[in-house]
Structure formats: C-alpha cells, structure tokens
Coordinates of C-alpha atoms and ligand atoms in Angstrom, one line a residue:
X13 CA -17.0 189.4 7.3
X14 CA -17.5 191.3 4.5
X15 CA -16.8 189.6 0.8
X16 CA -14.5 191.1 -1.7
X17 CA -13.6 190.0 -5.2
X18 CA -10.3 189.3 -5.5
X19 CA -10.6 190.4 -9.7
X20 CA -10.3 193.0 -12.4
X21 CA -12.2 190.7 -14.8
X22 CA -15.5 192.7 -14.7
X23 CA -18.2 190.3 -15.9
X24 CA -17.3 187.8 -12.9
X25 CA -17.6 192.0 -11.1
X26 CA -21.1 192.0 -12.4
X27 CA -21.8 188.5 -11.5
X28 CA -20.7 188.7 -7.6
X29 CA -22.4 191.8 -7.2
X30 CA -25.7 190.7 -8.7
X31 CA -25.2 187.8 -6.1
X32 CA -25.5 190.8 -3.4
X33 CA -22.5 189.3 -1.7
X34 CA -19.8 191.3 -2.7
X35 CA -19.4 194.8 -1.7
X36 CA -16.0 195.6 -2.3
X37 CA -13.0 194.6 -5.1
X38 CA -9.8 194.1 -4.8
X39 CA -6.9 194.3 -8.5
X40 CA -3.3 194.1 -8.4
X41 CA -1.6 194.6 -11.6
X42 CA -1.2 190.7 -12.6
X43 CA -5.1 190.6 -12.2
X44 CA -5.5 193.7 -14.5
X45 CA -2.8 192.2 -16.9
X46 CA -4.7 189.2 -17.2
X47 CA -7.9 191.1 -18.5
X48 CA -5.3 192.0 -21.5
X49 CA -4.3 195.3 -22.8
X50 CA -7.1 197.7 -22.5
X51 CA -7.6 201.3 -20.7
X52 CA -7.2 201.3 -17.4
X53 CA -9.2 204.0 -16.8
X54 CA -11.5 203.1 -18.2
X55 CA -11.6 200.0 -16.9
X56 CA -11.5 201.8 -13.1
X57 CA -14.3 203.4 -13.7
X58 CA -16.4 200.8 -14.8
X59 CA -15.4 198.5 -12.2
X60 CA -16.8 201.2 -9.9
X61 CA -19.8 202.1 -11.5
X62 CA -20.7 199.1 -10.7
X63 CA -19.1 197.8 -7.5
X64 CA -21.3 199.5 -4.2
X65 CA -17.6 199.3 -1.5
X66 CA -14.2 200.1 -2.1
X67 CA -12.3 199.4 -5.0
X68 CA -8.1 198.8 -4.9
X69 CA -6.1 199.8 -7.5
X70 CA -2.5 199.0 -7.2
X71 CA 0.2 201.8 -8.0
X72 CA 3.4 200.8 -9.6
X73 CA 5.4 203.7 -8.7
X74 CA 8.1 202.8 -5.5
X75 CA 9.0 206.2 -4.8
X76 CA 7.1 208.5 -2.5
X77 CA 6.4 211.1 -4.1
X78 CA 5.5 209.3 -7.6
X79 CA 3.1 207.2 -5.2
X80 CA 1.2 210.0 -3.9
X81 CA 1.0 211.2 -7.7
X82 CA -0.4 208.4 -8.7
X83 CA -2.6 206.9 -5.8
X84 CA -4.3 210.9 -6.1
X85 CA -5.0 211.0 -9.9
X86 CA -6.8 207.3 -9.3
X87 CA -8.4 208.6 -6.2
X88 CA -10.2 211.5 -8.7
X89 CA -11.3 208.4 -11.3
X90 CA -14.2 207.7 -9.3
X91 CA -15.4 208.3 -5.9
X92 CA -15.5 204.5 -4.3
X93 CA -11.1 204.3 -5.8
X94 CA -8.9 202.7 -2.6
X95 CA -5.0 202.9 -3.3
X96 CA -2.9 199.9 -3.0
X97 CA 0.3 200.8 -1.2
X98 CA 3.4 198.7 -0.6
X99 CA 4.4 197.5 2.7
X100 CA 8.2 199.2 2.5
X101 CA 9.3 202.5 4.3
X102 CA 8.2 204.8 1.0
X103 CA 4.6 203.5 1.6
X104 CA 4.6 203.9 4.8
X105 CA 5.0 207.4 3.9
X106 CA 2.7 208.0 0.8
X107 CA 0.1 206.7 3.2
X108 CA 0.1 209.1 6.4
X109 CA 1.1 211.5 3.4
X110 CA -2.6 210.3 1.4
X111 CA -4.3 209.7 4.7
X112 CA -3.6 213.3 5.9
X113 CA -5.2 214.0 2.0
X114 CA -8.8 212.1 3.1
X115 CA -7.3 209.8 0.4
X116 CA -8.3 205.6 1.7
X117 CA -4.8 203.8 1.2
X118 CA -4.6 199.8 1.3
X119 CA -1.6 198.6 2.4
X120 CA -0.1 195.8 0.7
X121 CA 2.1 192.9 0.3
X122 CA 1.4 192.8 4.4
X123 CA 4.0 189.9 5.2
X124 CA 3.6 190.2 9.1
X125 CA 2.2 192.1 12.2
X126 CA 4.9 195.2 12.3
X127 CA 4.0 195.9 8.5
X128 CA 0.6 196.2 10.0
X129 CA 1.2 198.1 12.1
X130 CA 2.7 200.6 10.5
X131 CA 0.2 200.5 8.6
X132 CA -2.5 201.4 10.8
X133 CA -0.1 203.9 12.8
X134 CA 0.5 206.1 9.0
X135 CA -3.3 205.8 8.9
X136 CA -4.2 203.3 6.0
X137 CA -8.0 202.0 6.2
X138 CA -6.8 199.0 5.2
X139 CA -4.3 196.3 5.5
X140 CA -3.9 193.2 3.4
X141 CA -1.8 190.4 5.1
X142 CA -1.9 187.8 2.1
X143 CA -2.3 184.2 3.4
X144 CA -1.9 182.2 0.3
X145 CA 2.2 183.6 -0.8
X146 CA 3.2 182.6 2.8
X147 CA 1.1 179.1 3.1
X148 CA 3.6 178.7 -0.3
X149 CA 7.4 179.3 1.6
X150 CA 6.1 176.7 4.3
X151 CA 4.4 179.9 7.1
X152 CA 1.3 180.1 8.5
X153 CA -0.8 182.6 6.9
X154 CA -3.9 182.5 8.3
X155 CA -1.6 182.8 11.6
X156 CA -1.0 186.3 10.4
X157 CA -4.2 187.9 9.8
X158 CA -5.1 186.3 13.5
X159 CA -2.0 188.2 14.9
X160 CA -2.9 191.5 13.4
X161 CA -7.0 191.2 14.1
X162 CA -5.6 190.3 18.4
X163 CA -3.1 193.2 17.9
X164 CA -5.2 195.8 16.7
X165 CA -8.3 195.1 18.9
X166 CA -6.4 196.0 21.3
X167 CA -6.9 199.3 19.9
X168 CA -10.2 199.9 19.6
X169 CA -9.6 203.3 19.8
X170 CA -7.2 204.3 17.9
X171 CA -5.9 201.7 14.9
X172 CA -9.3 201.9 12.8
X173 CA -7.8 199.9 9.9
X174 CA -9.3 197.0 8.7
X175 CA -7.7 194.0 7.8
X176 CA -8.6 192.4 4.5
X177 CA -7.6 188.9 3.8
X178 CA -6.0 188.7 0.6
X179 CA -4.3 186.1 -1.6
X180 CA -7.3 183.4 -0.1
X181 CA -6.9 180.2 -2.3
X182 CA -9.4 178.2 -1.6
X183 CA -13.1 178.5 0.9
X184 CA -11.3 176.5 3.7
X185 CA -8.9 179.9 4.0
X186 CA -12.9 181.8 3.7
X187 CA -13.7 180.2 6.8
X188 CA -10.2 180.5 8.5
X189 CA -10.0 184.1 7.7
X190 CA -14.6 185.0 9.3
X191 CA -13.4 182.6 12.4
X192 CA -9.7 184.8 12.9
X193 CA -12.4 187.8 12.5
X194 CA -10.6 189.8 9.6
X195 CA -13.1 193.1 8.9
X196 CA -12.8 191.4 5.1
X197 CA -11.9 188.4 2.9
X198 CA -11.3 188.9 -0.9
X199 CA -11.8 185.9 -2.6
X200 CA -10.7 184.7 -6.4
X201 CA -14.1 184.2 -7.9
X202 CA -13.4 180.2 -8.5
X203 CA -14.0 180.1 -5.3
X204 CA -16.6 183.0 -4.6
X205 CA -18.7 179.7 -6.9
X206 CA -16.7 177.2 -4.1
X207 CA -18.0 178.4 -1.5
X208 CA -21.3 177.4 -2.5
X209 CA -20.7 174.1 -3.7
X210 CA -21.4 170.5 -1.2
X211 CA -22.6 167.2 -3.2
X212 CA -25.3 166.8 -0.1
X213 CA -27.0 169.9 -1.2
X214 CA -26.3 168.4 -5.5
X215 CA -27.9 165.0 -4.0
X216 CA -30.4 166.7 -1.4
X217 CA -31.7 168.8 -4.9
X218 CA -32.0 166.7 -7.4
X219 CA -33.2 163.8 -5.5
X220 CA -36.5 166.5 -4.1
X221 CA -37.5 167.2 -7.8
X222 CA -37.6 162.7 -8.4
X223 CA -40.1 162.0 -5.2
X224 CA -41.8 164.9 -6.6
X225 CA -42.0 163.9 -10.5
X226 CA -42.4 160.3 -9.9
X227 CA -46.2 160.8 -7.9
X228 CA -46.9 165.0 -9.8
X229 CA -45.0 164.4 -12.8
X230 CA -42.7 167.3 -14.6
X231 CA -45.0 170.1 -13.4
X232 CA -44.0 172.9 -11.1
X233 CA -45.6 173.1 -7.3
X234 CA -46.9 177.0 -7.6
X235 CA -48.4 177.7 -11.3
X236 CA -46.9 181.4 -12.4
Ligands
LIG302 C1 -5.1 191.3 -3.3 O1 -5.1 192.6 -2.7 C2 -4.1 190.5 -4.0 O2 -3.2 191.5 -4.8 C3 -3.4 189.4 -4.2 O3 -5.3 189.0 -3.0 C4 -3.2 188.7 -4.0 O4 -2.9 187.3 -4.3 P1 -2.1 185.7 -5.1 O5 -1.3 185.8 -3.9 O6 -3.0 184.6 -4.8 O7 -1.5 186.8 -6.1

C-alpha cells in the first residue's frame, strides 16, 4: 500500500518526502484554507515540485462545464496534478469528459460502492472512500474500503481505478486499510508521525544507550 500525505502544509509535505515514504499528496478546500489566504497556483506548483507522485487538488464548481474548465486549468499547472471531482451525477459526467482528455481524476467524497462503480465506469484514476466521516455517523468506514476493493478485483481487466482510503483518523486505520487491500492510504501528518511510535521502542533505545554508557562511557561505537 502506498502512503499519500493528506495536507496542504508544505513543511509537512517536505518532511514526508524526505522520509522517503510519501509518494503523493491529497488536498481539499478545507486543508488549503488552513494554510491561510495564499496564491493557490503557487502553492499547488510548489507541492507538485516537491512530491514525486500524484497531487490531488479539488474543484469548487458543481456544474459539469465549470468542473471541467477548472480541472483543465489546474491540471495545466503541473504534470502530476490530479483533480478531485465530487461524487455527484455532474461529477460522473465531468470525470468521463476529463478522462477522455487524459486529465487524471480522484473521485472524492465517496460513501458507497455504487459511487465507486460509477467512478470506475467513468474512467477515474482514483476513488476516495472517506473512512473517518462514515465512522463519525456510526457506520463502518473501513467496510466500504473492503467492499470497493473486493468488487474492483472482480474486474481486473476493465477496472484500473485505484482505491485511496481517505479521511484517515488514526494509525489503526492505516493497518486496516492495508488489510483491506487499499492501493493507497492518504494520511494526515500527525498520523504519519504516530505510525512509527511504540513505547517499547523508546524504552529499548534508552536501555541500549544506558547499558553501553555504563561500560564504554559516553562515546559512539564507531568513529566518524
Ligand atoms: C482526502 O482526500 C480527503 O479530502 C480527506 O481525507 C478528508 O478527511 P477528513 O474527513 O478528516 O476531513
């Protein structure tokens, strides 16, 4: 499973890429707004220059021609731009039109298998089931990821749409997304940093250092 970073914060993105584990980024209007009032085109281009893979940016228009025009404009800013189109009928038509013109679409705000099927049929490169938001209303968000992956696997020759587990809220979601067979999980920066944490690792590092220093003193074990 690939890991994307779910943020528009350039410092967090730089760090994730430096770690060598982040292959893409997803943003949305709320995440971009968190960064304050800014030059959107510049931000998208900067993120795209830092990230090796797809960078999702969301359209604001809700009608087909508006979505298509907005998507084409943003897609012209950098080669790795992917355009997020919402799961509406207008979104399906816009996805179909954009896919025919080789603009990659991330079909977003997906809350059902049927929405995912329509995304795939229209030619979306990615579909993003929102796990956390379904959990928030008492449903099983990861069940949706599992179901979409299972259904897509029945059609390996015709469905090439990749499943992005989105709206990830905690490290357990990452494990569950990988178990479910999601191609990608897009994780907030905080979750990325939580993924490495384990108290026994911290205790182990501390104890190794203490044992070493008791005998060898405060020196490194190799000269450099
Ligand atoms: C990513 O594509 C989504 O926009 C994002 O994961 C939504 O996360 P949230 O439900 O925590 O806002």
